[in-house]
PDB file with one MODEL, atoms N, CA, C and O in Angstrom:
MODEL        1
ATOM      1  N   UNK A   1      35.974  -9.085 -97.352  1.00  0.00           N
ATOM      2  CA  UNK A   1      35.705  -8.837 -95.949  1.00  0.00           C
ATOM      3  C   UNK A   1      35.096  -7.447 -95.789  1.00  0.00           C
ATOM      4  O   UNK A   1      35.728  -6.541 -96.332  1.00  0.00           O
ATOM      5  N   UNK A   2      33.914  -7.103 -95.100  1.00  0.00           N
ATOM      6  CA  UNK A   2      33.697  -5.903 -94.545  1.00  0.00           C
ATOM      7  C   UNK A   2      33.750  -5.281 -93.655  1.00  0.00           C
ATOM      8  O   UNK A   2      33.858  -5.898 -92.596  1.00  0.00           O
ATOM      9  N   UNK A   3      33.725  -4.473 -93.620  1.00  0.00           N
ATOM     10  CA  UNK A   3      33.960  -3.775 -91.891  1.00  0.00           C
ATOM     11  C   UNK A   3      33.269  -3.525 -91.300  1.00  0.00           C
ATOM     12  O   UNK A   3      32.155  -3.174 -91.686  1.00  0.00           O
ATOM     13  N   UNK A   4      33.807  -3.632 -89.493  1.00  0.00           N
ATOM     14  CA  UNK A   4      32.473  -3.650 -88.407  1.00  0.00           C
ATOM     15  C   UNK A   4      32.309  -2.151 -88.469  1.00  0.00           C
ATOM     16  O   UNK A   4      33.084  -1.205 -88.613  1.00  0.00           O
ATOM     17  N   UNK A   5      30.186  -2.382 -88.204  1.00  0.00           N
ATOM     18  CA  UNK A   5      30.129  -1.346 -87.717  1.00  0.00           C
ATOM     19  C   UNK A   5      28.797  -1.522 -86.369  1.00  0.00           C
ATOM     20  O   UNK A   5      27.717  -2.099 -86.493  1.00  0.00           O
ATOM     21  N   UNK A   6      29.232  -0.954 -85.379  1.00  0.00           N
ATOM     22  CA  UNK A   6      28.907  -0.668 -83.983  1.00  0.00           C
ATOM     23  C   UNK A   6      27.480  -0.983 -84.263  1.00  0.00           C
ATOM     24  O   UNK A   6      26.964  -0.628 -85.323  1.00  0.00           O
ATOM     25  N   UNK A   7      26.669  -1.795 -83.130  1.00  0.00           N
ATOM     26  CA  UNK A   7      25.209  -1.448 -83.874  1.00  0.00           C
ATOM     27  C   UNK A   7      24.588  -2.014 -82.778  1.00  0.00           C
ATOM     28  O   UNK A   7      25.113  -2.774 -81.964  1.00  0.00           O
ATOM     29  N   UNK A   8      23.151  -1.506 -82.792  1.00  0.00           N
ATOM     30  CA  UNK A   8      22.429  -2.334 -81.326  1.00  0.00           C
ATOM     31  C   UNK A   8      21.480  -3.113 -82.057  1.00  0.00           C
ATOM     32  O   UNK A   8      21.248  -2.869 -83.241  1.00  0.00           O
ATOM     33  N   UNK A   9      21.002  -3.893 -81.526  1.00  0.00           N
ATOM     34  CA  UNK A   9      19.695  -4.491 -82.625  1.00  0.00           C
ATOM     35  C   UNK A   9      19.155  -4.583 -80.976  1.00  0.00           C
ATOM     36  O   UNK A   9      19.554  -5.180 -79.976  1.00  0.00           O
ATOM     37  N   UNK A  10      18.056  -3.678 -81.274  1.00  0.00           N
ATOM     38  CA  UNK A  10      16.871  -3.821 -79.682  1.00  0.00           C
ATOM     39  C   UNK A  10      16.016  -5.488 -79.377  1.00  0.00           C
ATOM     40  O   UNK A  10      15.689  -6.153 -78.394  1.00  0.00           O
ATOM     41  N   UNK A  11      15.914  -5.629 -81.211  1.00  0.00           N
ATOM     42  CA  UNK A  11      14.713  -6.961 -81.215  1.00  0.00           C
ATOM     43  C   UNK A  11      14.424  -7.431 -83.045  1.00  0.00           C
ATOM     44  O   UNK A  11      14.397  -6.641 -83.989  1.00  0.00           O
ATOM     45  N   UNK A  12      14.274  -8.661 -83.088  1.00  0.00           N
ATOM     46  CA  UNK A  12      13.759  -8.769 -84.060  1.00  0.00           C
ATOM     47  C   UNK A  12      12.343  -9.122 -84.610  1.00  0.00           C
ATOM     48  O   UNK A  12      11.587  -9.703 -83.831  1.00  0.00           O
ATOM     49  N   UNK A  13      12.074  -8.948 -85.373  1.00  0.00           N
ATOM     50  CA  UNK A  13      10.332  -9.024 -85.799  1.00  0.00           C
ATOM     51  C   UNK A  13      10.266 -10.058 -86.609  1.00  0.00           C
ATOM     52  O   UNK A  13      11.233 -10.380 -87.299  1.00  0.00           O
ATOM     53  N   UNK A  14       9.252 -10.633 -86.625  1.00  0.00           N
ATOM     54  CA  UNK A  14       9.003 -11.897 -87.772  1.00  0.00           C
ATOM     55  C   UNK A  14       7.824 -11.756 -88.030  1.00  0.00           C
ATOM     56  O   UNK A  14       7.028 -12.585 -87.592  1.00  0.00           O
ATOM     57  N   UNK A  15       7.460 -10.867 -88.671  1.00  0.00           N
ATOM     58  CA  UNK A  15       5.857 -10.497 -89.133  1.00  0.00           C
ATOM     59  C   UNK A  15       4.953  -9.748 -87.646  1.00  0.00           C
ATOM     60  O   UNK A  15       5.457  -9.510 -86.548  1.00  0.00           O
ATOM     61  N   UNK A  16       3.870  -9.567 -87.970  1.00  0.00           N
ATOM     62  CA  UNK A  16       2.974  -8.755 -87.130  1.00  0.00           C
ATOM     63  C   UNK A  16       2.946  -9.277 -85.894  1.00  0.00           C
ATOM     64  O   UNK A  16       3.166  -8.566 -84.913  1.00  0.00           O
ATOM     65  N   UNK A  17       2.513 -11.344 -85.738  1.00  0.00           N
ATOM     66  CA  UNK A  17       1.969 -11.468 -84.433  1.00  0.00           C
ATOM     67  C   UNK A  17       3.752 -11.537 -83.188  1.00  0.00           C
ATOM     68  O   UNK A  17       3.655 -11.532 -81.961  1.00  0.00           O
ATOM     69  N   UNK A  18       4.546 -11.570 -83.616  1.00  0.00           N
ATOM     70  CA  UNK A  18       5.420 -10.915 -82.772  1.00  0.00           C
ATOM     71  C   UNK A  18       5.831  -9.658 -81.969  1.00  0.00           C
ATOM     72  O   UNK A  18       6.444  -9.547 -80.907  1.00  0.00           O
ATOM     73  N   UNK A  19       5.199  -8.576 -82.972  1.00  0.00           N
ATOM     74  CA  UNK A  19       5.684  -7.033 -82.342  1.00  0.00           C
ATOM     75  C   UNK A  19       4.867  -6.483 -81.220  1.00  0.00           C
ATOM     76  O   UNK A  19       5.205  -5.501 -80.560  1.00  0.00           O
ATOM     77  N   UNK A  20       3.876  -7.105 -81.057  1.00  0.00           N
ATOM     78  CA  UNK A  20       3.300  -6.726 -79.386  1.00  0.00           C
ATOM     79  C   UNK A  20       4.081  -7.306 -78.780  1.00  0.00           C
ATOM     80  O   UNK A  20       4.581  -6.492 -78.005  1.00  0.00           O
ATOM     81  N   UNK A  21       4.823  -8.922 -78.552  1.00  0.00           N
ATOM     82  CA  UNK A  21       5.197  -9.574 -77.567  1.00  0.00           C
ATOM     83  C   UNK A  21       6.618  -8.675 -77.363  1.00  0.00           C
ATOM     84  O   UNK A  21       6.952  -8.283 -76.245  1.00  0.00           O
ATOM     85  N   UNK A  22       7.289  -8.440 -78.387  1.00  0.00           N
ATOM     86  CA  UNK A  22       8.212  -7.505 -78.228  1.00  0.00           C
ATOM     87  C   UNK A  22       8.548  -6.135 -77.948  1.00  0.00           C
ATOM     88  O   UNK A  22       9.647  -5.779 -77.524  1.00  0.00           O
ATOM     89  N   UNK A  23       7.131  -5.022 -78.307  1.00  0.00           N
ATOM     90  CA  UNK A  23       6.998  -4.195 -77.980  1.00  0.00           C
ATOM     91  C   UNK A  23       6.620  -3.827 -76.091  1.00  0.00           C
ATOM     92  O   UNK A  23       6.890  -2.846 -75.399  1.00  0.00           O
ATOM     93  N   UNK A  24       5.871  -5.177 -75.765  1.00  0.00           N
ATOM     94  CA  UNK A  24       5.778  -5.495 -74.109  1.00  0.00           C
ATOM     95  C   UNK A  24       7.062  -5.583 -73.138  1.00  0.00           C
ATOM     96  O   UNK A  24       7.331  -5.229 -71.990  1.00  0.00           O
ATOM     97  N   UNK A  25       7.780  -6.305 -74.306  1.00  0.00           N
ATOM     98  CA  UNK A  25       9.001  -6.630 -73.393  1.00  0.00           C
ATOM     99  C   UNK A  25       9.952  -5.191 -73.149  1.00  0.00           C
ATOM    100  O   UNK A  25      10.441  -4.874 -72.065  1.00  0.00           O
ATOM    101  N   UNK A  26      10.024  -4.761 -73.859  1.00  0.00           N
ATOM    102  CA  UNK A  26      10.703  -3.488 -74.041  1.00  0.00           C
ATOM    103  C   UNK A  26      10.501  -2.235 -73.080  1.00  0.00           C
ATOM    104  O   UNK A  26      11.263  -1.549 -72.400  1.00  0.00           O
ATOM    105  N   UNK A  27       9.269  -2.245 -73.304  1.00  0.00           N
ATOM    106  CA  UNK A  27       8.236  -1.528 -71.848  1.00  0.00           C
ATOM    107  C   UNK A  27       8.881  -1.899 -70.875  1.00  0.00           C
ATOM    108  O   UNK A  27       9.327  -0.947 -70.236  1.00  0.00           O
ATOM    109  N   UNK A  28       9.225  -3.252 -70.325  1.00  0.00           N
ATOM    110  CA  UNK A  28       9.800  -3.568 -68.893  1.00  0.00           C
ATOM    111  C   UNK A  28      11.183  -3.238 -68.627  1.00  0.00           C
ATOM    112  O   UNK A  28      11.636  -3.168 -67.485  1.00  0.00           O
ATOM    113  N   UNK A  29      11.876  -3.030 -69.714  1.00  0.00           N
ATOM    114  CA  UNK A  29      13.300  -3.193 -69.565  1.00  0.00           C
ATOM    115  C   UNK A  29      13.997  -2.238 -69.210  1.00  0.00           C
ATOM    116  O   UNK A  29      13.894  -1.262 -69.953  1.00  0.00           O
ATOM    117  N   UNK A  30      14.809  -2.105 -68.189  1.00  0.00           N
ATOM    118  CA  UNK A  30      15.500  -1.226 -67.484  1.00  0.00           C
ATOM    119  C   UNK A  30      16.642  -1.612 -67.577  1.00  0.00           C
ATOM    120  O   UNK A  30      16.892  -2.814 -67.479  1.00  0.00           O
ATOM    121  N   UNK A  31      18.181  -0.139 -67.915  1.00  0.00           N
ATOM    122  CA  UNK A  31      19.663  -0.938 -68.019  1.00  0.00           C
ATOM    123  C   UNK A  31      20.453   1.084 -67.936  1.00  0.00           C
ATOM    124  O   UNK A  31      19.971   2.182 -68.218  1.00  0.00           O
ATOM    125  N   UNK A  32      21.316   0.789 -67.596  1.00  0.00           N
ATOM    126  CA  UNK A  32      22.225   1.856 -67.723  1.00  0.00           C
ATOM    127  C   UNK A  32      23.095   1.293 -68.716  1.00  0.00           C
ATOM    128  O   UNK A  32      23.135   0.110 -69.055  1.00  0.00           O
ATOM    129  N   UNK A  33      23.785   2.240 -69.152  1.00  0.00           N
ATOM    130  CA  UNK A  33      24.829   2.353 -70.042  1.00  0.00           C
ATOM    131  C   UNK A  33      25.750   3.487 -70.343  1.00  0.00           C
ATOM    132  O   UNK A  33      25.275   4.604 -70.137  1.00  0.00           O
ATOM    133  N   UNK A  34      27.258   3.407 -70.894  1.00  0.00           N
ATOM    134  CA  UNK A  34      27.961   4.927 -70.484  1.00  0.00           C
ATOM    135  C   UNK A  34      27.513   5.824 -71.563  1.00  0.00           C
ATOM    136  O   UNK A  34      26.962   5.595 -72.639  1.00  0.00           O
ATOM    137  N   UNK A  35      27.967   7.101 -70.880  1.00  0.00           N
ATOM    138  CA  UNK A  35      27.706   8.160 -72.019  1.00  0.00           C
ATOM    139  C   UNK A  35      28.244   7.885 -73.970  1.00  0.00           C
ATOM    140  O   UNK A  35      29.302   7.543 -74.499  1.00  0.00           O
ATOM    141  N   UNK A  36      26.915   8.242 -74.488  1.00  0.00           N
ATOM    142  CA  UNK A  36      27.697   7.824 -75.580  1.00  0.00           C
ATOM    143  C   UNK A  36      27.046   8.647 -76.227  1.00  0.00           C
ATOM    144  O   UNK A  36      25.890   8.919 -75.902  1.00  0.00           O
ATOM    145  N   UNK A  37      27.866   9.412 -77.642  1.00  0.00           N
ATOM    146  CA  UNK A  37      27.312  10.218 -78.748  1.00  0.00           C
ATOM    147  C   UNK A  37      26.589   9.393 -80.045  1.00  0.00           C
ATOM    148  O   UNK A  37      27.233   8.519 -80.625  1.00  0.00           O
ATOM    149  N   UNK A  38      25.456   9.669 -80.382  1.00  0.00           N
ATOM    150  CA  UNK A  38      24.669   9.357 -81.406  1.00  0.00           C
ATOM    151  C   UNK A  38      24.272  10.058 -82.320  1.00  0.00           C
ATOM    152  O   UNK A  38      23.392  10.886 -82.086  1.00  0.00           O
ATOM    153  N   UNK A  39      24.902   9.895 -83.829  1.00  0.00           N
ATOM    154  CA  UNK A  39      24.458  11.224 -84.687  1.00  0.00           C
ATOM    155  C   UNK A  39      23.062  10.570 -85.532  1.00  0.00           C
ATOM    156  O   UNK A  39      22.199  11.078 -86.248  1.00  0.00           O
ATOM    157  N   UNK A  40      23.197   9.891 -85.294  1.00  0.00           N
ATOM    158  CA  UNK A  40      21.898   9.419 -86.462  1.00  0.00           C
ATOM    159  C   UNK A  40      21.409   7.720 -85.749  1.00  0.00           C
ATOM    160  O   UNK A  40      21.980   6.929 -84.999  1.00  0.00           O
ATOM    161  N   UNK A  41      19.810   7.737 -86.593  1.00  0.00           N
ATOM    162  CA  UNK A  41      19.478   5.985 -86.502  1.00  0.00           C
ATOM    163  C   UNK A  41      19.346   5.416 -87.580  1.00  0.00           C
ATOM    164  O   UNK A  41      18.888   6.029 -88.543  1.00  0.00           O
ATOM    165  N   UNK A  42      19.783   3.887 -87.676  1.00  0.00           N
ATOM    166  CA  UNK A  42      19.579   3.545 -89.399  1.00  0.00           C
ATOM    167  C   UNK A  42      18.437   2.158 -88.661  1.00  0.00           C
ATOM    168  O   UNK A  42      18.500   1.544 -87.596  1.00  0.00           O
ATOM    169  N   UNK A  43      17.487   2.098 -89.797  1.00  0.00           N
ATOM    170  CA  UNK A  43      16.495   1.035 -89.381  1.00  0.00           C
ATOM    171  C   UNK A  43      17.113   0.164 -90.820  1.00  0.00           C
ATOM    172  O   UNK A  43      17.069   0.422 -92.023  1.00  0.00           O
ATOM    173  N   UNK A  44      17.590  -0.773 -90.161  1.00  0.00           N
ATOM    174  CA  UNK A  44      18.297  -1.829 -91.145  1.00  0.00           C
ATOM    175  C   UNK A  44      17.250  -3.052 -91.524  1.00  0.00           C
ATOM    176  O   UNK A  44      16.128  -3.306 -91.087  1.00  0.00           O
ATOM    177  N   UNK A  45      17.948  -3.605 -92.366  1.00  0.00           N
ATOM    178  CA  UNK A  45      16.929  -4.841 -92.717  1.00  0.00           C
ATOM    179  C   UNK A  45      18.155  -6.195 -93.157  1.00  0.00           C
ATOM    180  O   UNK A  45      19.039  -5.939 -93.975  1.00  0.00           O
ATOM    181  N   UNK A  46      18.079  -7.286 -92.653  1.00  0.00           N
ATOM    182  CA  UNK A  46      18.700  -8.346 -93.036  1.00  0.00           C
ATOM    183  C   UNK A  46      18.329  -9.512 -93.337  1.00  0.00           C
ATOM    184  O   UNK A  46      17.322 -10.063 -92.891  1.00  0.00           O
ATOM    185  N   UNK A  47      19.321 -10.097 -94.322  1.00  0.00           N
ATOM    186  CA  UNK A  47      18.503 -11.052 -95.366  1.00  0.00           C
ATOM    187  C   UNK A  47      19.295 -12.168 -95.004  1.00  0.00           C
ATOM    188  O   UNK A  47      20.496 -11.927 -95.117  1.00  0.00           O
ATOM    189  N   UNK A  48      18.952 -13.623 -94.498  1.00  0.00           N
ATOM    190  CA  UNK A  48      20.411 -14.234 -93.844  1.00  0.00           C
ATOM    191  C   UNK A  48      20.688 -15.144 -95.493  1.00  0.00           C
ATOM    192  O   UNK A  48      19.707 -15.115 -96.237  1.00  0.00           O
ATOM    193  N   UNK A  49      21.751 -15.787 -95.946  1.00  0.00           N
ATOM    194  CA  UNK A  49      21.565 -16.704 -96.726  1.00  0.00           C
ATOM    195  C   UNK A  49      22.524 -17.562 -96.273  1.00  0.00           C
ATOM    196  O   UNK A  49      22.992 -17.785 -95.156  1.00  0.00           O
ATOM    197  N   UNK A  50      22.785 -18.138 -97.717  1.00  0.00           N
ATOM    198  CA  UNK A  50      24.129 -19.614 -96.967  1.00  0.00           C
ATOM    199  C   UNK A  50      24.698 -19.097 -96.976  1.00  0.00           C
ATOM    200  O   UNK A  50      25.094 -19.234 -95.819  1.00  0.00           O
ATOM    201  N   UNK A  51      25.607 -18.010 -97.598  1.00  0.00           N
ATOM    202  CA  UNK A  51      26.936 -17.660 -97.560  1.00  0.00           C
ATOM    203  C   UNK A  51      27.341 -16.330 -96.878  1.00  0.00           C
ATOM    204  O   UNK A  51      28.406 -15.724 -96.990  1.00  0.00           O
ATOM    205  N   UNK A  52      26.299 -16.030 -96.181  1.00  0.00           N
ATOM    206  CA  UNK A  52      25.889 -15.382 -94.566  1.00  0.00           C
ATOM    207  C   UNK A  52      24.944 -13.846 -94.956  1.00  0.00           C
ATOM    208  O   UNK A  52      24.457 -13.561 -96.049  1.00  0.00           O
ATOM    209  N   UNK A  53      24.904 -13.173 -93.901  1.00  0.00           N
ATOM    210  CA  UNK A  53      23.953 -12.260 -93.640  1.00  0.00           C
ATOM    211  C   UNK A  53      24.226 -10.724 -94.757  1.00  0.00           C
ATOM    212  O   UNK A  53      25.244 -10.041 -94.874  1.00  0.00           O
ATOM    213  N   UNK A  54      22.978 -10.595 -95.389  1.00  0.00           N
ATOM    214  CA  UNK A  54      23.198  -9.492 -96.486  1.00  0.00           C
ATOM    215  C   UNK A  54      22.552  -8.127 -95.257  1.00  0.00           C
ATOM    216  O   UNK A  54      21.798  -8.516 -94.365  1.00  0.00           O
ATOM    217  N   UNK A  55      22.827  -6.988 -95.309  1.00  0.00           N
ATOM    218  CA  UNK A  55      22.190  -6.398 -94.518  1.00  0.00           C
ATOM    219  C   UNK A  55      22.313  -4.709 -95.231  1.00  0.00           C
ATOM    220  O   UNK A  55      23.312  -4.254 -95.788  1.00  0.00           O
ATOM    221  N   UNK A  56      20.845  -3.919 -94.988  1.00  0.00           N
ATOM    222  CA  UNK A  56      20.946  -2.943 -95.848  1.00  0.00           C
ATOM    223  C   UNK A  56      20.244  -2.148 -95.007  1.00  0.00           C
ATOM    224  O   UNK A  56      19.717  -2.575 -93.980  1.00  0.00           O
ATOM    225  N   UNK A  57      20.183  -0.641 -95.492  1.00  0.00           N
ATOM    226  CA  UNK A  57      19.880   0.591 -94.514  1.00  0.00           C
ATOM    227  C   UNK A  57      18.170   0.711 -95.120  1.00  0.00           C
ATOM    228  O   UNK A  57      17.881   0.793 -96.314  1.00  0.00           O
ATOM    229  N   UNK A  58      17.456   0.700 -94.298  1.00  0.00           N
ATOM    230  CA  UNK A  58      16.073   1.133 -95.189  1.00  0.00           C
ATOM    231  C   UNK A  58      15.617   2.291 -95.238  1.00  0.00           C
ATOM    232  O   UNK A  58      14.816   2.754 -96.050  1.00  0.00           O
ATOM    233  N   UNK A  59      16.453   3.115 -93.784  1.00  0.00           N
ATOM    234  CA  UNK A  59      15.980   4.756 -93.738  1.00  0.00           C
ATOM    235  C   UNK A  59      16.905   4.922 -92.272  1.00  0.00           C
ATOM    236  O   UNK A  59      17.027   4.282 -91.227  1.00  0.00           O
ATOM    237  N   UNK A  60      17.482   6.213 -92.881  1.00  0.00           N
ATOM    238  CA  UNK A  60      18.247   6.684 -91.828  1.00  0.00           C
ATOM    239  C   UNK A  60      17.224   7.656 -91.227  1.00  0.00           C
ATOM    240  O   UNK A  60      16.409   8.269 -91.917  1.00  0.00           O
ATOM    241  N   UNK A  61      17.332   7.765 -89.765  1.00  0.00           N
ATOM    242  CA  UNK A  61      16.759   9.049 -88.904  1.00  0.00           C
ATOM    243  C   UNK A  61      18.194   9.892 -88.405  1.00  0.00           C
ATOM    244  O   UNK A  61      18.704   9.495 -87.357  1.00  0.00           O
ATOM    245  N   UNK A  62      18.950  11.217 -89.242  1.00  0.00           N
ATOM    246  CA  UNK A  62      19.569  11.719 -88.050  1.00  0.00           C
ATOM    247  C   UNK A  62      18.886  12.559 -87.116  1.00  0.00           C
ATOM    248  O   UNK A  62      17.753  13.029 -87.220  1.00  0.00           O
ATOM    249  N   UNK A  63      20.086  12.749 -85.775  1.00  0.00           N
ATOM    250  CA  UNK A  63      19.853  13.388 -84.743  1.00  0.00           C
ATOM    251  C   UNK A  63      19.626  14.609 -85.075  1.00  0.00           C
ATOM    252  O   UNK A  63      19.729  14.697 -86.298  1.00  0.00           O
ATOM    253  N   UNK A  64      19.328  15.748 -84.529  1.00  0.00           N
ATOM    254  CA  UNK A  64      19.894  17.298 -84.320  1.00  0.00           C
ATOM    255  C   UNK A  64      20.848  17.185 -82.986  1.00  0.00           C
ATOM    256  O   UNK A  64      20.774  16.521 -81.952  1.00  0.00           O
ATOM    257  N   UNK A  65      21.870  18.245 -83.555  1.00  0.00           N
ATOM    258  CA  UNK A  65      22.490  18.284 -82.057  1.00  0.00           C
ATOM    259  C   UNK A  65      22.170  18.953 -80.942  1.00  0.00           C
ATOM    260  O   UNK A  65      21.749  20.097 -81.115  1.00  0.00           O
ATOM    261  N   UNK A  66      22.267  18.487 -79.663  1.00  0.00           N
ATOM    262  CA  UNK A  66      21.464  19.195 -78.629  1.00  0.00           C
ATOM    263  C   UNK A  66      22.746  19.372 -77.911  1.00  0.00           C
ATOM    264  O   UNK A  66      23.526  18.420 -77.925  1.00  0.00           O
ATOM    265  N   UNK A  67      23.130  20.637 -77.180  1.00  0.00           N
ATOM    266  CA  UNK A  67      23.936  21.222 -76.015  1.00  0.00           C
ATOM    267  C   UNK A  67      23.671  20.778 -74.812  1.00  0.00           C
ATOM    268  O   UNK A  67      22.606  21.147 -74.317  1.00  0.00           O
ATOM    269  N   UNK A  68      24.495  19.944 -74.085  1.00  0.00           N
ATOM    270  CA  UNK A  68      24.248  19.782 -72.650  1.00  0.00           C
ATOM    271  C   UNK A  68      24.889  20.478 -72.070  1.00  0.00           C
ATOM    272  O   UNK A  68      25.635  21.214 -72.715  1.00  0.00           O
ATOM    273  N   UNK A  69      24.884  20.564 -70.459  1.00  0.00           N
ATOM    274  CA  UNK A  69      25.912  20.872 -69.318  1.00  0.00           C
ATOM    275  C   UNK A  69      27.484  20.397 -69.740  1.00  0.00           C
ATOM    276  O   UNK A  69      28.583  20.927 -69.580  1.00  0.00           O
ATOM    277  N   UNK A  70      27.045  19.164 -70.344  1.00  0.00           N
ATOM    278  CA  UNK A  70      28.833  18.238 -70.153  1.00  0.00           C
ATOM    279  C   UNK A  70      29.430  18.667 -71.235  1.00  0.00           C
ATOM    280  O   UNK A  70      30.637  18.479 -71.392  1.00  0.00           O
ATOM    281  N   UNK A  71      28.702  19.287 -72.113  1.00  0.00           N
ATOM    282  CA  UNK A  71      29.678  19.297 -73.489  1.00  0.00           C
ATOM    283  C   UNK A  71      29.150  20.606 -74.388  1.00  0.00           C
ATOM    284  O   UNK A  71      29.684  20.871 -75.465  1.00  0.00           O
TER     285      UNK A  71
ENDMDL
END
């Protein structure tokens, strides 16, 4: 068994002629959400099979930390 970890997946891609239709949609999308801390981004990649989803980091982006008012 492995352990959860927290994760957003914005969209998925299936080769080239998808990522405009998805990159469009994204453009439109408007949402709030609560304050939340983010130290880093991982651009993952997943492989599904029968005996379920393999999934691996292809490149992490971390943050720098930035000082707000709140904290």
């Amino acid at each position: 068994s492995r352990g959860f970890h927290p994760h957003l997946t914005l969209g998925r891609v299936k080769g080239k002629r998808n990522l405009k239709s998805l990159l469009t949609r994204m453009e439109s999308l408007t949402f709030e959400s609560p304050l939340v801390q983010v130290s880093q981004f991982n651009l993952m990649s997943s492989v599904l099979r029968a005996s379920g989803s393999t999934y691996s980091i292809l490149k992490t982006f971390p943050f720098q930390h930035v000082e707000t008012a709140d904290h």
